[in-house]
Short mmCIF file of C-alpha atoms and ligand atoms in Angstrom, two decimals:
data_model
loop_
_atom_site.label_atom_id
_atom_site.label_comp_id
_atom_site.label_asym_id
_atom_site.label_seq_id
_atom_site.Cartn_x
_atom_site.Cartn_y
_atom_site.Cartn_z
CA MET A 1 99.09 184.04 316.32
CA GLN A 2 102.64 183.24 315.22
CA ILE A 3 103.86 184.40 311.82
CA HIS A 4 106.96 182.98 310.14
CA VAL A 5 108.34 184.25 306.85
CA TYR A 6 110.54 182.13 304.58
CA ASP A 7 112.56 182.91 301.47
CA THR A 8 110.82 180.40 299.22
CA ALA A 9 107.44 178.74 298.81
CA GLN A 10 109.12 175.36 299.14
CA GLN A 11 110.47 176.30 302.58
CA VAL A 12 106.93 177.28 303.61
CA GLY A 13 105.74 173.80 302.60
CA GLN A 14 108.56 172.15 304.51
CA ALA A 15 107.81 174.17 307.64
CA ALA A 16 104.13 173.19 307.44
CA ALA A 17 105.11 169.54 306.92
CA MET A 18 107.35 169.76 310.00
CA LEU A 19 104.38 170.90 312.12
CA PHE A 20 102.17 168.09 310.78
CA ALA A 21 104.91 165.50 311.21
CA SER A 22 105.43 166.60 314.84
CA GLN A 23 101.69 166.34 315.41
CA VAL A 24 101.55 162.78 314.02
CA ILE A 25 104.63 161.68 315.98
CA ARG A 26 103.25 163.24 319.19
CA LYS A 27 99.79 161.74 318.68
CA PRO A 28 99.81 158.82 316.20
CA ASP A 29 95.99 158.71 316.08
CA SER A 30 95.67 162.38 315.17
CA VAL A 31 92.67 163.77 313.35
CA LEU A 32 94.09 165.96 310.58
CA GLY A 33 92.21 168.70 308.77
CA LEU A 34 93.44 168.93 305.18
CA ALA A 35 93.17 171.47 302.39
CA THR A 36 93.37 171.62 298.61
CA GLY A 37 94.71 174.24 296.20
CA SER A 38 98.28 174.76 295.10
CA SER A 39 99.45 176.08 298.49
CA PRO A 40 99.53 172.74 300.40
CA ILE A 41 101.28 170.75 297.63
CA ASP A 42 104.86 171.27 298.88
CA CYS A 43 103.76 170.29 302.37
CA TYR A 44 102.15 167.08 301.05
CA GLN A 45 105.24 166.23 299.00
CA GLN A 46 107.43 166.53 302.06
CA LEU A 47 105.07 164.38 304.15
CA ILE A 48 105.06 161.74 301.38
CA ALA A 49 108.88 161.79 301.25
CA TRP A 50 109.14 161.28 305.03
CA HIS A 51 106.55 158.50 304.88
CA LYS A 52 108.40 156.74 302.04
CA ALA A 53 111.64 157.05 304.00
CA GLY A 54 109.95 155.18 306.87
CA LEU A 55 109.95 158.21 309.16
CA LEU A 56 106.23 158.93 309.31
CA ASP A 57 103.35 156.54 309.85
CA PHE A 58 99.76 157.67 309.25
CA SER A 59 98.17 154.27 309.87
CA LYS A 60 96.27 155.49 312.92
CA CYS A 61 95.43 158.95 311.53
CA ILE A 62 92.09 160.08 310.18
CA SER A 63 91.71 163.11 307.93
CA PHE A 64 88.84 165.40 307.05
CA ASN A 65 89.10 167.73 304.09
CA LEU A 66 87.78 171.25 304.20
CA ASP A 67 85.65 171.37 301.11
CA GLU A 68 84.52 170.01 297.74
CA TYR A 69 82.77 171.36 294.67
CA CYS A 70 79.08 170.58 294.25
CA GLY A 71 77.93 168.71 291.17
CA LEU A 72 81.40 167.65 290.00
CA PRO A 73 81.83 163.85 289.71
CA VAL A 74 84.45 162.60 292.19
CA GLU A 75 86.39 161.06 289.26
CA HIS A 76 86.69 164.49 287.59
CA GLU A 77 90.38 165.50 287.73
CA CYS A 78 89.42 168.87 289.26
CA SER A 79 87.36 167.39 292.10
CA TYR A 80 88.97 167.73 295.50
CA HIS A 81 88.48 163.96 295.96
CA ALA A 82 90.71 163.38 292.91
CA PHE A 83 93.19 166.08 293.97
CA MET A 84 93.68 164.58 297.43
CA LYS A 85 94.06 161.06 296.04
CA ALA A 86 96.71 162.19 293.56
CA GLN A 87 98.57 164.61 295.83
CA LEU A 88 98.52 162.66 299.10
CA PHE A 89 96.21 159.72 299.82
CA ASP A 90 97.61 157.38 297.12
CA HIS A 91 101.13 157.83 298.55
CA ILE A 92 100.70 157.47 302.30
CA ASN A 93 98.91 155.06 304.63
CA MET A 94 96.18 157.16 306.22
CA LYS A 95 93.75 154.95 308.17
CA ALA A 96 90.70 156.80 306.76
CA SER A 97 90.22 160.03 304.84
CA TYR A 98 86.99 161.92 304.40
CA VAL A 99 86.09 164.62 301.87
CA PRO A 100 82.60 166.14 301.89
CA ASP A 101 80.22 164.73 299.27
CA GLY A 102 79.30 167.54 296.88
CA ASN A 103 76.98 165.20 294.99
CA ALA A 104 74.88 164.06 297.95
CA PRO A 105 71.16 164.01 297.05
CA ASP A 106 70.41 166.00 300.20
CA LEU A 107 73.23 168.52 300.63
CA ALA A 108 71.86 169.96 303.88
CA ALA A 109 71.87 166.46 305.38
CA GLU A 110 75.44 165.95 304.10
CA CYS A 111 76.55 169.16 305.89
CA ALA A 112 75.10 167.92 309.18
CA ARG A 113 76.53 164.42 308.64
CA TYR A 114 80.03 165.81 308.02
CA ASP A 115 80.02 167.93 311.19
CA GLU A 116 78.78 164.94 313.17
CA ALA A 117 81.51 162.68 311.72
CA ILE A 118 84.20 165.16 312.82
CA ARG A 119 82.62 165.41 316.26
CA ARG A 120 82.50 161.62 316.61
CA ALA A 121 86.17 161.36 315.57
CA GLY A 122 87.01 163.59 318.55
CA GLY A 123 87.48 166.87 316.65
CA ILE A 124 90.34 168.06 314.46
CA ASP A 125 93.76 168.18 316.13
CA MET A 126 95.57 170.19 313.44
CA GLN A 127 93.96 172.00 310.51
CA LEU A 128 95.90 173.00 307.39
CA LEU A 129 94.58 176.04 305.51
CA GLY A 130 95.37 177.94 302.35
CA ILE A 131 93.78 181.31 301.78
CA GLY A 132 91.82 182.70 298.84
CA ARG A 133 92.77 186.03 297.25
CA ASN A 134 89.63 187.45 298.85
CA GLY A 135 90.57 186.08 302.28
CA HIS A 136 88.37 182.98 302.12
CA ILE A 137 89.32 179.88 304.10
CA GLY A 138 87.87 176.58 302.95
CA PHE A 139 85.21 178.02 300.69
CA ASN A 140 83.89 180.49 303.26
CA GLU A 141 83.49 183.47 300.99
CA PRO A 142 83.31 187.15 302.08
CA ALA A 143 79.92 187.72 303.74
CA ASP A 144 78.14 189.86 306.29
CA HIS A 145 78.34 187.13 308.88
CA LEU A 146 80.27 184.03 309.90
CA VAL A 147 78.66 180.61 309.46
CA TYR A 148 79.32 178.02 312.14
CA GLY A 149 78.65 174.61 310.58
CA THR A 150 79.43 172.97 307.26
CA GLN A 151 77.52 174.86 304.60
CA ILE A 152 76.68 175.08 300.91
CA VAL A 153 78.39 178.13 299.43
CA HIS A 154 77.87 180.14 296.25
CA LEU A 155 81.36 180.90 294.95
CA THR A 156 82.19 184.54 294.28
CA GLU A 157 83.34 185.77 290.89
CA SER A 158 86.86 186.27 292.26
CA THR A 159 87.07 182.61 293.36
CA ILE A 160 85.60 181.34 290.08
CA GLN A 161 88.26 183.35 288.21
CA ALA A 162 91.05 182.16 290.55
CA ASN A 163 90.06 178.49 290.17
CA ARG A 164 89.37 178.74 286.45
CA ARG A 165 93.00 177.82 285.70
CA PHE A 166 92.32 174.21 286.69
CA PHE A 167 89.34 173.80 284.31
CA GLU A 168 89.08 173.77 280.51
CA SER A 169 86.90 176.85 280.43
CA GLU A 170 85.26 179.25 282.84
CA LYS A 171 81.83 177.72 282.32
CA ASP A 172 83.15 174.39 283.65
CA VAL A 173 84.03 175.87 287.07
CA PRO A 174 81.32 174.80 289.53
CA ARG A 175 79.38 177.67 291.07
CA GLN A 176 78.65 175.95 294.37
CA ALA A 177 80.70 174.13 296.95
CA ILE A 178 80.28 172.42 300.30
CA SER A 179 82.64 173.75 302.95
CA LEU A 180 83.42 173.31 306.59
CA GLY A 181 82.10 176.43 308.28
CA ILE A 182 84.16 178.94 310.21
CA GLY A 183 83.03 177.32 313.48
CA GLY A 184 84.31 173.95 312.29
CA ILE A 185 87.67 175.47 311.37
CA MET A 186 87.93 177.41 314.63
CA ALA A 187 87.14 174.25 316.62
CA ALA A 188 90.43 172.69 315.47
CA ARG A 189 92.92 172.56 318.33
CA GLU A 190 95.69 173.97 316.16
CA ILE A 191 95.63 175.76 312.82
CA VAL A 192 98.43 176.12 310.26
CA LEU A 193 97.83 178.55 307.40
CA VAL A 194 100.19 178.62 304.42
CA ALA A 195 100.30 181.36 301.79
CA MET A 196 102.69 181.96 298.94
CA GLY A 197 102.93 184.56 296.22
CA GLU A 198 102.17 188.21 295.76
CA ASP A 199 98.51 187.66 294.94
CA LYS A 200 97.96 186.56 298.57
CA ALA A 201 99.68 189.61 300.09
CA ASP A 202 96.50 191.73 300.41
CA ALA A 203 94.50 188.90 301.96
CA ILE A 204 97.32 188.24 304.44
CA ARG A 205 97.57 191.92 305.38
CA GLU A 206 93.79 192.13 305.96
CA THR A 207 93.87 188.90 307.96
CA VAL A 208 96.62 189.81 310.39
CA MET A 209 96.57 193.61 310.55
CA HIS A 210 92.90 194.63 310.43
CA ASP A 211 89.97 194.00 312.75
CA ILE A 212 88.06 190.73 312.60
CA ASN A 213 85.67 191.22 309.72
CA PRO A 214 83.48 188.64 307.90
CA ARG A 215 84.34 190.34 304.59
CA VAL A 216 87.78 188.75 305.19
CA GLN A 217 86.78 185.43 306.70
CA ALA A 218 90.38 184.46 307.58
CA SER A 219 90.54 187.40 310.01
CA ILE A 220 88.52 185.36 312.54
CA LEU A 221 91.69 183.27 312.99
CA ARG A 222 93.01 186.10 315.17
CA ALA A 223 90.58 184.91 317.84
CA HIS A 224 92.07 181.38 317.85
CA PRO A 225 94.67 180.60 320.53
CA HIS A 226 96.94 178.37 318.40
CA VAL A 227 97.40 179.66 314.86
CA THR A 228 100.66 179.55 312.91
CA ILE A 229 100.88 181.46 309.64
CA LEU A 230 103.68 180.44 307.28
CA LEU A 231 104.46 182.83 304.43
CA ASP A 232 106.96 183.32 301.69
CA ARG A 233 108.43 186.81 301.22
CA ALA A 234 105.94 187.71 298.48
CA ALA A 235 102.87 186.82 300.57
CA ALA A 236 104.37 188.76 303.50
CA SER A 237 105.29 191.77 301.37
CA LYS A 238 102.42 193.98 302.58
CA LEU A 239 102.84 193.37 306.30
C1 LIG B 1 90.30 177.12 296.92
C2 LIG B 1 90.15 176.27 298.17
C3 LIG B 1 90.81 176.90 299.37
C4 LIG B 1 92.21 177.34 299.00
C5 LIG B 1 92.15 178.37 297.91
C6 LIG B 1 93.50 178.90 297.49
O1 LIG B 1 89.34 178.10 296.82
N1 LIG B 1 88.78 176.01 298.49
O2 LIG B 1 90.82 175.97 300.44
O3 LIG B 1 92.85 177.87 300.12
O4 LIG B 1 91.56 177.73 296.78
O5 LIG B 1 94.07 178.08 296.53
P1 LIG B 1 95.57 178.17 296.06
O6 LIG B 1 96.37 177.56 297.16
O7 LIG B 1 95.62 177.34 294.81
O8 LIG B 1 95.87 179.59 295.84
#
């Protein structure tokens, strides 16, 4: 596990974008694992800027997103489909991008279908991750165990409160989500986790300094051979 600390959140985003750009240049038909939340936005803006400057071509790349809310129409501005379109997909030339369907009539079948689609694409080459305040990655919430495949998750109170800022009121925040499981994340060949701000400092400390523990799902990343953690000073303040 490599940990790099930067002065600003924007530098964290640029460093993450540099890793993704290198990946795409090295392997133009890369399978990219993408994330939502505020943490990846600087990274996406940098990738868009390099693409617009003619430096980065995604035309052979495929992407799979980590997660999506259940029961939220894809056109809803808070859906992860809408987020990814606005923050990245509308501005670059990705060959194909997939986000799990949180409105599928049979959610269990959708979980299996999503895992199979990633497998058929050859697996994820590089996975981008944010981290929840409670140490969740994707929407894998603190639990007594680790789940391998894509799963339906009941969001914890802490996550509902954290994500409430994007919705009009707390009651509008979906209570369920579909998320790549920990096995799916760990199967990525390379993982890049970005975290900014003081409210991530505890989760980062638990992730990198304590034993692997499913109450802090990100701690499993310590068992992965190629993980890079990019932090600003505030997120690194408790290391
Ligand atoms: C959500 C997403 C996670 C993300 C987390 C942190 O719960 N499912 O993938 O890492 O939020 O979001 P933010 O980057 O906005 O703090």
